[in-house]
Coordinates of C-alpha atoms and ligand atoms in Angstrom, one line a residue:
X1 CA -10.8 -21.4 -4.6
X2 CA -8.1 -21.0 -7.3
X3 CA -5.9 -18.1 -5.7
X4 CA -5.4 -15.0 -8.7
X5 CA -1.9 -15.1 -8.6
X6 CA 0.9 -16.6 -8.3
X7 CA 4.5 -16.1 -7.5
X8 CA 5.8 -16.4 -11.5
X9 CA 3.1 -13.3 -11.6
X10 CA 5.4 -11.2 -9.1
X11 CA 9.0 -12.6 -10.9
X12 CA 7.1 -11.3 -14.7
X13 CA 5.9 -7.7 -12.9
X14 CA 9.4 -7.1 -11.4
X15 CA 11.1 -7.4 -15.4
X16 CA 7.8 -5.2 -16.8
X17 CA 7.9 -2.3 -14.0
X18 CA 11.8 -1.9 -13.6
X19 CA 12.2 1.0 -15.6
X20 CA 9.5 2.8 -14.7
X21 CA 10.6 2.7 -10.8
X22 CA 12.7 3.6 -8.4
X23 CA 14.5 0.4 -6.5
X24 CA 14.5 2.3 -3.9
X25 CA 16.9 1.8 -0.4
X26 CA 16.9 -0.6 2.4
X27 CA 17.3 1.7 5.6
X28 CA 18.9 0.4 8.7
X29 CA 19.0 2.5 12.2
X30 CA 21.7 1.2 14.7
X31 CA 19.8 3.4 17.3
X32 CA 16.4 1.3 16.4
X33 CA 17.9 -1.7 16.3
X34 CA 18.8 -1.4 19.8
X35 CA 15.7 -0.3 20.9
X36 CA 13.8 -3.4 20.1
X37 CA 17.0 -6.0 20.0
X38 CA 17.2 -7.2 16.8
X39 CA 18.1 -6.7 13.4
X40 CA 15.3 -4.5 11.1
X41 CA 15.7 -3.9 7.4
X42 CA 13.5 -1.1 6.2
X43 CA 12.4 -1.0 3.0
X44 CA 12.2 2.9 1.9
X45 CA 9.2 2.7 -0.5
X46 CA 8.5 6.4 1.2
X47 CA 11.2 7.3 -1.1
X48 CA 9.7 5.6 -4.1
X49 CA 8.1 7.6 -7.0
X50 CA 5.3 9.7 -6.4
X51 CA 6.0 9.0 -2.4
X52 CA 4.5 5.4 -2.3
X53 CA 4.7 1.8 -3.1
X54 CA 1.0 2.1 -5.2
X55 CA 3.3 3.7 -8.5
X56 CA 4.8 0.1 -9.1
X57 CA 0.7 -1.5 -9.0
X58 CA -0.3 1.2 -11.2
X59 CA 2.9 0.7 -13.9
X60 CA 2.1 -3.1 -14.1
X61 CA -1.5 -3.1 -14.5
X62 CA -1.1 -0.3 -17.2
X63 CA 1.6 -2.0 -19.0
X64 CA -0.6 -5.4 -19.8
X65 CA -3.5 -3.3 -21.5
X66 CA -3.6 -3.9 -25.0
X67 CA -3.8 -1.5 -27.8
X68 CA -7.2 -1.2 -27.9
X69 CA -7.3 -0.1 -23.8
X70 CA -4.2 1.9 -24.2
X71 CA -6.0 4.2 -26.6
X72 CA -8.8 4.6 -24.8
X73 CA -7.1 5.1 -21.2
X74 CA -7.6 4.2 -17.6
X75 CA -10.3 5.6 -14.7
X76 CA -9.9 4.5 -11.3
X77 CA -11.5 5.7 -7.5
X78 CA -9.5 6.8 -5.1
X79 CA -8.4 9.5 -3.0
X80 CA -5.7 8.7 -2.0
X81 CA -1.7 7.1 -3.2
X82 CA -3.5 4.8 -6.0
X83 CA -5.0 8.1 -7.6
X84 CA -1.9 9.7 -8.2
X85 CA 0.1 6.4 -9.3
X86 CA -2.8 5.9 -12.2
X87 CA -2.1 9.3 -13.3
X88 CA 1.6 9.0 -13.6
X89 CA 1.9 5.5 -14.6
X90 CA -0.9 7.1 -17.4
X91 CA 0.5 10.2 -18.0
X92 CA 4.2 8.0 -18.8
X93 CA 2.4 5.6 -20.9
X94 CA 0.6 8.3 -22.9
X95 CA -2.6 7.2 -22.0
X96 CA -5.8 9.5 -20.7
X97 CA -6.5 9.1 -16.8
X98 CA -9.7 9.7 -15.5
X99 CA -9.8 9.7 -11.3
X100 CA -13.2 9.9 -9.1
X101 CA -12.2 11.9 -6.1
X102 CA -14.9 13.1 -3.3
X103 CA -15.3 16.7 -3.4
X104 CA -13.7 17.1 0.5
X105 CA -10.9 15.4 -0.7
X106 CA -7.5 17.7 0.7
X107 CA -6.7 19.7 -2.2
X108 CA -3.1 19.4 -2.3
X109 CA -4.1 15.4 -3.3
X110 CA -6.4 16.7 -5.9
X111 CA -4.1 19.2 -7.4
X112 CA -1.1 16.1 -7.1
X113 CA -3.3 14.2 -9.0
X114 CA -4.1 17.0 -11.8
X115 CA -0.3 17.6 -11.9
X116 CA -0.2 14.2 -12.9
X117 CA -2.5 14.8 -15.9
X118 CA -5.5 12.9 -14.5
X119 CA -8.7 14.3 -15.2
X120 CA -9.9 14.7 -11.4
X121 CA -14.3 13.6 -11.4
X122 CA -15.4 14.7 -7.8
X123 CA -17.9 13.4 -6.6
X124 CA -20.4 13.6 -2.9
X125 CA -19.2 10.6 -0.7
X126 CA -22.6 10.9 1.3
X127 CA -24.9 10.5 -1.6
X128 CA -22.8 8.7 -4.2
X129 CA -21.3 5.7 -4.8
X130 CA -17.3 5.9 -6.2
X131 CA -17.3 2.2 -7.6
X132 CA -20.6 2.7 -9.4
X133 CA -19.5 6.1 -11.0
X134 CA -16.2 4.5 -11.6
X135 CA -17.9 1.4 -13.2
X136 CA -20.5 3.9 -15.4
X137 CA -17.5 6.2 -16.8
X138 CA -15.6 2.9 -17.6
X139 CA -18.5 1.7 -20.0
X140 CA -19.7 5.4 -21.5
X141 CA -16.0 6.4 -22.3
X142 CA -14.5 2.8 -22.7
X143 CA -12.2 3.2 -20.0
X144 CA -10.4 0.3 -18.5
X145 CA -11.2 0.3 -14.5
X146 CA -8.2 -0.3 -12.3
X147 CA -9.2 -0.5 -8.3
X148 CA -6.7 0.7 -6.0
X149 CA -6.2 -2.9 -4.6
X150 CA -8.5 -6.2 -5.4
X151 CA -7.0 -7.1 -8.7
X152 CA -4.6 -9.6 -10.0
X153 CA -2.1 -7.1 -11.5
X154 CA -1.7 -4.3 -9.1
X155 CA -1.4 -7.2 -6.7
X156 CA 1.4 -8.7 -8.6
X157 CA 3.0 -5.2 -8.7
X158 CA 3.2 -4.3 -5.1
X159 CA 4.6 -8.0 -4.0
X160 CA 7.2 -6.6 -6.2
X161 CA 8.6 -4.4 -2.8
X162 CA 9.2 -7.4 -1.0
X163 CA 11.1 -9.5 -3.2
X164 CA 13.4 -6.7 -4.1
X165 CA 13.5 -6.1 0.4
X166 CA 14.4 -10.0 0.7
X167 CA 17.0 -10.1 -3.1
X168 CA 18.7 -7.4 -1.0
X169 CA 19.1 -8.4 2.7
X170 CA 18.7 -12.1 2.1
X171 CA 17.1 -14.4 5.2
X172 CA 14.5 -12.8 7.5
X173 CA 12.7 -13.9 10.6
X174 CA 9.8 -11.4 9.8
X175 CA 8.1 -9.6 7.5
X176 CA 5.7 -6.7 8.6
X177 CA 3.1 -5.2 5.6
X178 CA 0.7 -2.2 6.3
X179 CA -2.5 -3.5 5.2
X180 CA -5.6 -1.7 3.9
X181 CA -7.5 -3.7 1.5
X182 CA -4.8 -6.1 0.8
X183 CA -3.0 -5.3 -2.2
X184 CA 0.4 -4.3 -0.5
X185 CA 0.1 -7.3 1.8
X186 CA -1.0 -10.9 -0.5
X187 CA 1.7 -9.5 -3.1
X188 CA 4.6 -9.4 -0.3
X189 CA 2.8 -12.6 1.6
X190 CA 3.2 -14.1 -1.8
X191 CA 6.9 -13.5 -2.9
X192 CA 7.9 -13.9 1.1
X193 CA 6.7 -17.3 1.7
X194 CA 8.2 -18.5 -2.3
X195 CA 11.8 -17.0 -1.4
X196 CA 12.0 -17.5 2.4
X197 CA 9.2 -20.1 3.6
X198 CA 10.5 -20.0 7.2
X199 CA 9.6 -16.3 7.1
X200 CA 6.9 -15.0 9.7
X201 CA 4.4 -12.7 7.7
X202 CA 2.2 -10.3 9.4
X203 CA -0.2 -7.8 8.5
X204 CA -0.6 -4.6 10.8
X205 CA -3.2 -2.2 10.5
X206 CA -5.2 0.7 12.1
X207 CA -6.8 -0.5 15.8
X208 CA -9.6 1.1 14.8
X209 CA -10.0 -0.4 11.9
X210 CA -9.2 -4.1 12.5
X211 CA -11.4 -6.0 10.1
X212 CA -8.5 -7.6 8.0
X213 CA -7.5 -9.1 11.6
X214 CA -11.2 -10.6 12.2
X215 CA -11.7 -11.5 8.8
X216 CA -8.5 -13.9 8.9
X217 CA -9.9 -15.1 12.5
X218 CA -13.3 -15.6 11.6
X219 CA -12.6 -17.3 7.8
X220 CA -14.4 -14.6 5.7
X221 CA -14.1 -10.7 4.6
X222 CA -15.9 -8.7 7.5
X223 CA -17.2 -5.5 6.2
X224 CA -16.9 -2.5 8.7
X225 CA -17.7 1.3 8.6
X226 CA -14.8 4.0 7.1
X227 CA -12.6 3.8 10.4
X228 CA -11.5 6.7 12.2
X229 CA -7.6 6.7 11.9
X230 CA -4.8 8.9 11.0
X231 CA -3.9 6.4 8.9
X232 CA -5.6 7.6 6.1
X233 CA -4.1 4.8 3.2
X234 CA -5.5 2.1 5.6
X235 CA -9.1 3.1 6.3
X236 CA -10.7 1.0 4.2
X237 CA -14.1 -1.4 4.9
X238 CA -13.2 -4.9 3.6
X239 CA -10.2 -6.9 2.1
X240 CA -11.0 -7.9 -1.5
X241 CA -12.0 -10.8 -3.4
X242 CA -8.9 -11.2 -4.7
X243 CA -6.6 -10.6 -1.9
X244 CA -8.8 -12.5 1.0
X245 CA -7.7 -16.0 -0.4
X246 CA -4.0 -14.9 -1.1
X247 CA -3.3 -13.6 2.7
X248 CA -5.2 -16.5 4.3
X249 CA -3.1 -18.8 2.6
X250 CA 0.5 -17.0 3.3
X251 CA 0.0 -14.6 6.0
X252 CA 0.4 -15.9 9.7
X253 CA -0.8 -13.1 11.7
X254 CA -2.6 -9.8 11.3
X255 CA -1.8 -7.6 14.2
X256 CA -2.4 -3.6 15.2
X257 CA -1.5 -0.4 16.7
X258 CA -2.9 2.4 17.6
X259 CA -2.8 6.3 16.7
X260 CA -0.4 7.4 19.7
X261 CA 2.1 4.4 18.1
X262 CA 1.6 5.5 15.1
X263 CA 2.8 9.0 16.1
X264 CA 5.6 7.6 17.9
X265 CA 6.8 5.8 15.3
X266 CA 6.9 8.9 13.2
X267 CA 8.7 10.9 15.5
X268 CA 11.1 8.4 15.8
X269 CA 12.0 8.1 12.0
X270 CA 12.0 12.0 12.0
X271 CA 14.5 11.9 14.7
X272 CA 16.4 9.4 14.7
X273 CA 16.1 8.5 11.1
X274 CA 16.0 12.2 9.6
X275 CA 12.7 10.4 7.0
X276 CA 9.5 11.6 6.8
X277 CA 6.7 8.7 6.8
X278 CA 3.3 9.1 6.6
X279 CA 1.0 7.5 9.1
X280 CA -0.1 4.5 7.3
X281 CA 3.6 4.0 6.5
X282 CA 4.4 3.6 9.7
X283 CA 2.1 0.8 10.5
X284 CA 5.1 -2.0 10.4
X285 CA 7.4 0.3 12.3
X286 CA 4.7 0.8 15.2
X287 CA 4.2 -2.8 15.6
X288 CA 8.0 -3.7 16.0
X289 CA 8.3 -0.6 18.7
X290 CA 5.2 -2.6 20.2
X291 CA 7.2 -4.5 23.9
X292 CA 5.2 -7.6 23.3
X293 CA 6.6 -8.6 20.0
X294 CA 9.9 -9.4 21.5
X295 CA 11.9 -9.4 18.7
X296 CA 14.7 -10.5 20.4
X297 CA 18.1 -11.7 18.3
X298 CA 15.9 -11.7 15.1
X299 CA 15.9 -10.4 11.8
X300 CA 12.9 -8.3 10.4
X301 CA 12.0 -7.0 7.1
X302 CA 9.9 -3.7 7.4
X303 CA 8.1 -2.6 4.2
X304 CA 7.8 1.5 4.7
X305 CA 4.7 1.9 2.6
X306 CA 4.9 5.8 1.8
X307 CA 5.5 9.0 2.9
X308 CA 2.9 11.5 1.4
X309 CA 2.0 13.7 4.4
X310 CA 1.0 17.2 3.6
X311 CA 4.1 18.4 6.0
X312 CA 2.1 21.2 7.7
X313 CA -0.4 18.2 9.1
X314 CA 3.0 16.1 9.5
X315 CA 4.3 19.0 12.1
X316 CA 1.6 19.3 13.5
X317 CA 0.6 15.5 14.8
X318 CA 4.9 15.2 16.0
X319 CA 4.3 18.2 18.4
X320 CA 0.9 16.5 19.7
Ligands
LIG401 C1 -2.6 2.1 -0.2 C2 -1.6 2.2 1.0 C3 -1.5 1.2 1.9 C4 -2.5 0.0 2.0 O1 -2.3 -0.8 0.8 P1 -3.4 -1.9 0.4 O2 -2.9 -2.5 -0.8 O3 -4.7 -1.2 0.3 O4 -3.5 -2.9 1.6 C5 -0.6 1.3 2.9 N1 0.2 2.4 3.0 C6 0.2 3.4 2.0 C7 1.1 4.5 2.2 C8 -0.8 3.3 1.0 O5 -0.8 4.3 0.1

């Protein structure tokens, strides 16, 4: 199958979103790298606008609508990063927002996202369906419908972090992507394996939510039930349509981790590192504290993927 993008996708989106992102830092941590014996590059997209990587999807998707879309504006489902990168990426393009959030969504993400401008739709994730209400507002109110990962654009967008990591620090060993349904991961895979084709790329998600990892094993997208993770940006069901072909062909491994690294990891970079990273962001971090990965003498590229933790919540899993 004919993969959705390619890498002159990621070179275009990097021109298109620049000025409507941060480039943001690339963290090192002497104290880190001696932990795990090698050399780590952190990409700080924790410290990117609106706290997460999912602002530079959002800005390239929006910016390739035409005048006709523009005018009648965006919806998307999510509850999460995505939601609130629609509505600023919306809200800067002067175009109307319109975000389907459950109803038991944490407030302070629903209020984000109205502080955005969006026009928050809540719906009841036991009896409703967000893609079908997402799909049914699209083609009542004309509305252009932009998922949070399995599409061609925002895909593009996010591989942007990586080749911005590797135009900084130059040759890595490895390159470690948090991975929820994809969109992060086939963009970075993508730019990666074009710039540095000796680079090792490897997914790492949620334990308890490993179907990425079995779906590369097995050949095709394994569907699971929400997973129970404090990892809340990586609990979704399946990898996409779009993104499935794009990581099998440039990712080498999927791996995982578990909660209690998770919180370790965060700890650590509170510590040590004085940043606050949400679960989910810590994904890549957790897998290079993990002994068997034996970094040894190498260079790794970590992509930080956000750091939106309601800081009450963020207190309260570091004293666990
Ligand atoms: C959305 C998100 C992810 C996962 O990204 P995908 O493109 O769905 O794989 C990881 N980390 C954070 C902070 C996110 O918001």
């Amino acid at each position: 199958m004919a993969l959705s993008i390619s890498y002159e996708d990621i070179v275009a989106a990097q021109q298109r979103i620049q000025a409507f992102i941060h480039q943001t830092p690339v963290l090192h941590s002497t104290t880190f790298d001696e932990l795990i014996g090698a050399e780590v590059f952190f990409k700080a997209e924790n410290t990117q606008r609106m706290g997460a990587f999912k602002i530079r999807g959002a800005c390239n998707a929006l910016l390739q609508f035409d005048e006709q879309q523009k005018k009648q504006g965006v919806v998307t489902f999510s509850s999460g990063n995505h939601a609130q990168a629609i509505a600023l990426a919306a809200r800067e393009l002067g175009m109307r927002a319109v975000i389907v959030m459950p109803e038991d969504a944490p407030k302070i993400k629903i209020e984000a996202t109205r502080g955005y401008g969006g026009e928050v739709v809540l719906y009841d994730r036991y009896t409703e369906d967000r893609e079908a209400i997402g799909r049914r507002l699209a083609q009542e109110q004309g509305l252009s419908l932009i998922p949070p990962y399995d599409h061609p654009h925002v895909m593009a967008g996010q591989g942007t972090a990586a080749k911005e990591l590797i135009e900084e620090v130059g040759k890595l060993d490895y390159l470690f992507v948090p991975l929820g349904g994809g969109g992060l991961l086939s963009g970075c895979a993508l730019a990666a394996k074009n710039l540095l084709p000796q680079c090792t790329v490897i997914g790492v998600e949620p334990d308890a939510g490993n179907d990425g990892q079995r779906s590369l094993l097995s050949g095709s997208i394994v569907h699971i039930d929400t997973p129970k993770t404090i990892a809340d940006g990586a609990q979704t069901q399946h990898l996409g349509q779009h993104t499935f072909p794009v990581i099998q062909k440039y990712v080498d491994a999927i791996h995982t981790v578990s909660d209690r690294e998770l919180v370790a990891a965060m700890r650590f970079c509170a510590s040590r590192m004085k940043t606050v990273i949400e679960p989910t962001g810590c994904l890549g971090i957790a897998l290079a504290m993990q002994p068997a990965m034996n970094l040894k003498g190498k260079r790794v590229g970590i992509i930080i993927s956000g750091g939106n933790v309601d800081i009450q919540r963020f207190a309260q899993l570091l004293l666990e």
